mmCIF file of C-alpha atoms in Angstrom:
data_model
loop_
_atom_site.group_PDB
_atom_site.id
_atom_site.type_symbol
_atom_site.label_atom_id
_atom_site.label_comp_id
_atom_site.label_asym_id
_atom_site.label_seq_id
_atom_site.Cartn_x
_atom_site.Cartn_y
_atom_site.Cartn_z
ATOM 1 C CA MET A 1 170.149 175.282 124.695
ATOM 2 C CA PRO A 2 170.748 171.902 123.055
ATOM 3 C CA PHE A 3 168.743 172.147 119.875
ATOM 4 C CA GLY A 4 169.939 171.397 116.289
ATOM 5 C CA HIS A 5 170.412 173.551 113.596
ATOM 6 C CA ASP A 6 166.790 173.375 112.298
ATOM 7 C CA MET A 7 165.290 174.211 115.745
ATOM 8 C CA VAL A 8 167.669 177.241 116.225
ATOM 9 C CA HIS A 9 167.017 178.537 112.763
ATOM 10 C CA SER A 10 163.188 178.105 113.312
ATOM 11 C CA LEU A 11 163.288 179.878 116.786
ATOM 12 C CA ALA A 12 165.420 183.118 114.987
ATOM 13 C CA THR A 13 162.865 182.891 112.207
ATOM 14 C CA VAL A 14 159.850 183.535 114.470
ATOM 15 C CA VAL A 15 161.765 186.093 116.332
ATOM 16 C CA GLU A 16 162.456 187.935 113.267
ATOM 17 C CA LEU A 17 158.980 187.525 111.932
ATOM 18 C CA VAL A 18 157.289 188.724 115.013
ATOM 19 C CA ASN A 19 159.680 191.691 115.279
ATOM 20 C CA THR A 20 158.284 192.823 111.678
ATOM 21 C CA SER A 21 154.995 193.544 113.515
ATOM 22 C CA PRO A 22 153.788 196.986 114.550
ATOM 23 C CA SER A 23 152.720 195.353 117.608
ATOM 24 C CA THR A 24 156.402 195.431 118.750
ATOM 25 C CA GLY A 25 156.654 199.117 118.556
ATOM 26 C CA GLY A 26 157.894 199.778 115.247
ATOM 27 C CA ASP A 27 156.436 200.411 111.874
ATOM 28 C CA GLU A 28 154.967 197.568 109.684
ATOM 29 C CA GLY A 29 158.068 195.390 108.697
ATOM 30 C CA LEU A 30 156.049 193.567 106.107
ATOM 31 C CA PRO A 31 154.307 196.264 104.082
ATOM 32 C CA SER A 32 154.250 194.551 100.776
ATOM 33 C CA LEU A 33 155.132 191.318 98.812
ATOM 34 C CA ALA A 34 158.565 192.666 98.174
ATOM 35 C CA GLU A 35 159.442 192.833 101.928
ATOM 36 C CA LEU A 36 157.785 189.428 102.512
ATOM 37 C CA ARG A 37 159.952 188.169 99.565
ATOM 38 C CA ALA A 38 163.187 189.620 101.276
ATOM 39 C CA PHE A 39 162.169 187.939 104.553
ATOM 40 C CA VAL A 40 161.715 184.434 102.918
ATOM 41 C CA GLU A 41 165.053 184.811 101.160
ATOM 42 C CA SER A 42 166.936 186.190 104.194
ATOM 43 C CA ARG A 43 165.623 183.448 106.548
ATOM 44 C CA GLN A 44 166.131 180.804 103.680
ATOM 45 C CA ILE A 45 162.662 179.383 103.859
ATOM 46 C CA SER A 46 162.772 176.471 101.393
ATOM 47 C CA GLY A 47 160.108 175.551 99.079
ATOM 48 C CA VAL A 48 158.441 178.912 98.465
ATOM 49 C CA THR A 49 157.821 179.987 94.955
ATOM 50 C CA ALA A 50 155.433 182.802 93.848
ATOM 51 C CA LEU A 51 153.962 184.909 96.588
ATOM 52 C CA THR A 52 150.563 186.406 96.487
ATOM 53 C CA PRO A 53 148.630 189.164 98.361
ATOM 54 C CA ARG A 54 146.913 186.524 100.369
ATOM 55 C CA ASP A 55 150.060 184.981 101.492
ATOM 56 C CA LEU A 56 151.179 188.350 103.115
ATOM 57 C CA GLY A 57 147.834 188.754 104.710
ATOM 58 C CA GLN A 58 148.126 185.081 106.163
ATOM 59 C CA VAL A 59 151.702 185.390 107.167
ATOM 60 C CA ARG A 60 150.679 188.669 109.073
ATOM 61 C CA LEU A 61 147.977 186.635 110.855
ATOM 62 C CA VAL A 62 150.362 184.018 111.889
ATOM 63 C CA ARG A 63 152.927 186.514 113.011
ATOM 64 C CA GLU A 64 150.305 188.060 115.515
ATOM 65 C CA ALA A 65 149.399 184.614 116.768
ATOM 66 C CA PHE A 66 153.170 183.934 117.442
ATOM 67 C CA HIS A 67 153.282 187.492 119.144
ATOM 68 C CA ARG A 68 150.538 186.463 121.504
ATOM 69 C CA VAL A 69 152.570 183.245 122.554
ATOM 70 C CA PHE A 70 155.603 185.481 123.410
ATOM 71 C CA ILE A 71 153.719 187.891 125.475
ATOM 72 C CA SER A 72 151.430 185.301 127.214
ATOM 73 C CA LYS A 73 151.479 185.704 131.058
ATOM 74 C CA ASP A 74 152.215 181.863 131.736
ATOM 75 C CA GLN A 75 153.144 178.767 130.060
ATOM 76 C CA ALA A 76 149.518 177.541 130.246
ATOM 77 C CA ALA A 77 148.384 180.332 128.197
ATOM 78 C CA ALA A 78 151.353 179.916 125.903
ATOM 79 C CA VAL A 79 150.326 176.148 125.165
ATOM 80 C CA ARG A 80 146.801 176.928 124.721
ATOM 81 C CA LEU A 81 147.647 179.604 121.969
ATOM 82 C CA LEU A 82 150.298 177.597 120.382
ATOM 83 C CA ASN A 83 147.924 174.516 120.209
ATOM 84 C CA ALA A 84 145.264 176.719 118.603
ATOM 85 C CA LEU A 85 147.847 177.837 116.082
ATOM 86 C CA LEU A 86 149.437 174.384 115.229
ATOM 87 C CA SER A 87 145.866 172.903 114.969
ATOM 88 C CA GLU A 88 145.248 175.118 111.822
ATOM 89 C CA THR A 89 148.331 173.461 110.077
ATOM 90 C CA SER A 90 148.942 170.414 108.233
ATOM 91 C CA ILE A 91 151.953 168.930 109.930
ATOM 92 C CA THR A 92 153.895 166.513 108.042
ATOM 93 C CA PRO A 93 157.175 165.729 109.610
ATOM 94 C CA ARG A 94 160.091 164.511 107.355
ATOM 95 C CA LEU A 95 163.772 164.302 107.140
ATOM 96 C CA THR A 96 165.589 166.433 104.771
ATOM 97 C CA GLU A 97 168.991 167.924 103.307
ATOM 98 C CA HIS A 98 168.979 170.952 101.364
ATOM 99 C CA ASP A 99 170.866 174.082 100.667
ATOM 100 C CA GLY A 100 174.244 172.907 102.115
ATOM 101 C CA HIS A 101 172.358 172.360 105.653
ATOM 102 C CA PRO A 102 172.832 168.950 107.436
ATOM 103 C CA LEU A 103 169.990 166.397 107.840
ATOM 104 C CA HIS A 104 167.111 168.069 109.568
ATOM 105 C CA MET A 105 163.335 168.105 110.233
ATOM 106 C CA HIS A 106 160.651 169.855 108.213
ATOM 107 C CA TYR A 107 157.213 169.944 109.589
ATOM 108 C CA PHE A 108 155.085 171.687 106.857
ATOM 109 C CA ALA A 109 153.192 169.689 104.216
ATOM 110 C CA ALA A 110 154.505 169.887 100.734
ATOM 111 C CA ASP A 111 151.730 171.612 99.400
ATOM 112 C CA SER A 112 151.271 174.164 102.286
ATOM 113 C CA THR A 113 151.162 177.863 101.822
ATOM 114 C CA LEU A 114 153.915 180.139 103.154
ATOM 115 C CA ALA A 115 151.878 180.812 106.362
ATOM 116 C CA GLU A 116 151.276 177.042 107.021
ATOM 117 C CA HIS A 117 154.945 176.147 106.353
ATOM 118 C CA VAL A 118 155.973 178.982 109.040
ATOM 119 C CA ALA A 119 153.260 178.140 111.448
ATOM 120 C CA ALA A 120 154.501 174.476 111.251
ATOM 121 C CA ASP A 121 158.086 174.745 111.562
ATOM 122 C CA CYS A 122 158.350 177.665 113.829
ATOM 123 C CA GLY A 123 155.463 176.478 115.900
ATOM 124 C CA VAL A 124 157.060 173.018 116.285
ATOM 125 C CA ALA A 125 160.377 174.781 117.585
ATOM 126 C CA LEU A 126 158.249 176.926 120.140
ATOM 127 C CA ALA A 127 156.541 173.872 121.248
ATOM 128 C CA HIS A 128 159.811 171.976 121.742
ATOM 129 C CA LEU A 129 160.936 174.944 123.883
ATOM 130 C CA LEU A 130 157.705 174.684 125.947
ATOM 131 C CA VAL A 131 157.956 170.829 126.253
ATOM 132 C CA GLU A 132 161.585 171.293 127.582
ATOM 133 C CA GLY A 133 160.290 173.686 130.404
ATOM 134 C CA GLU A 134 161.855 176.543 128.882
ATOM 135 C CA ALA A 135 158.845 179.064 128.379
ATOM 136 C CA GLU A 136 160.655 181.766 130.381
ATOM 137 C CA ARG A 137 163.231 181.855 127.422
ATOM 138 C CA LEU A 138 160.570 183.630 125.462
ATOM 139 C CA ARG A 139 160.985 187.244 126.377
ATOM 140 C CA THR A 140 160.158 190.868 125.487
ATOM 141 C CA CYS A 141 162.904 193.513 125.667
ATOM 142 C CA SER A 142 163.272 195.260 128.950
ATOM 143 C CA ALA A 143 163.988 198.491 127.465
ATOM 144 C CA PRO A 144 161.323 200.932 128.309
ATOM 145 C CA ASP A 145 160.631 202.052 124.630
ATOM 146 C CA CYS A 146 161.066 198.606 122.929
ATOM 147 C CA ASP A 147 158.659 195.831 122.765
ATOM 148 C CA ARG A 148 160.599 193.514 120.475
ATOM 149 C CA VAL A 149 160.730 189.756 121.258
ATOM 150 C CA PHE A 150 163.502 187.412 121.552
ATOM 151 C CA VAL A 151 164.504 183.929 122.779
ATOM 152 C CA ASP A 152 167.001 184.081 125.727
ATOM 153 C CA GLU A 153 169.651 181.370 124.655
ATOM 154 C CA SER A 154 172.052 182.423 127.525
ATOM 155 C CA ARG A 155 173.152 179.580 129.873
ATOM 156 C CA ASN A 156 171.726 181.315 132.838
ATOM 157 C CA ARG A 157 168.654 182.840 131.225
ATOM 158 C CA SER A 158 169.770 186.348 132.233
ATOM 159 C CA ARG A 159 169.387 188.193 128.891
ATOM 160 C CA VAL A 160 166.905 190.965 129.001
ATOM 161 C CA TYR A 161 167.431 193.136 125.973
ATOM 162 C CA CYS A 162 166.641 192.406 122.323
ATOM 163 C CA ASP A 163 170.024 193.676 121.259
ATOM 164 C CA SER A 164 172.925 194.278 123.422
ATOM 165 C CA ARG A 165 174.224 196.600 120.763
ATOM 166 C CA THR A 166 171.200 198.825 120.716
ATOM 167 C CA CYS A 167 169.053 198.579 123.709
ATOM 168 C CA GLY A 168 171.358 196.844 125.905
ATOM 169 C CA ASN A 169 174.127 199.622 125.197
ATOM 170 C CA ARG A 170 171.481 202.524 125.396
ATOM 171 C CA MET A 171 170.187 201.337 128.865
ATOM 172 C CA HIS A 172 173.774 200.840 130.197
ATOM 173 C CA VAL A 173 174.875 204.335 129.121
ATOM 174 C CA ALA A 174 171.593 205.765 130.675
ATOM 175 C CA ALA A 175 172.335 203.921 133.887
ATOM 176 C CA TYR A 176 176.060 204.953 134.062
ATOM 177 C CA ARG A 177 174.910 208.718 133.381
ATOM 178 C CA ALA A 178 172.252 208.433 136.024
ATOM 179 C CA ARG A 179 174.718 207.016 138.425
ATOM 180 C CA ARG A 180 177.364 209.805 137.585
ATOM 181 C CA ARG A 181 174.550 212.475 138.231
ATOM 182 C CA ALA A 182 173.714 211.016 141.874
#
């Protein structure tokens, strides 16, 4: 995918955020402010100072809205859901350089909450993906016991598992064993 650093980073951030949801088959990945802070730090979300319980609740709501975009049945539904999410944010595009990253775009307003920040930057990244006609790159893992999401960045759009080392390997071993038994 011919996207710059900021778009690739935002797409990875939205995937990681959605995969903290119990809706993807695991436990709550953001059970407290400590985990939210760890997420903010690991994803290098800039401009975030103090976090409150309200931030945690708002980020969880944004996370579920993004999850609905990933599991939408078609591009029209994804567009509708993403437009609804983006309409709730104050988008203020600006060029920036920080933390050793090259010049890139930020879309969140300077005084936005963490949820608005994530909704704006990650929402615009997903919007660019849809505009480029790449909605089919938004996927859910094909492993029968996994509902995690991912963005298929392969050239031929052939990725089917959220992680080739866990789900992919497990499914390949199971298929191999089934062939051996047959």
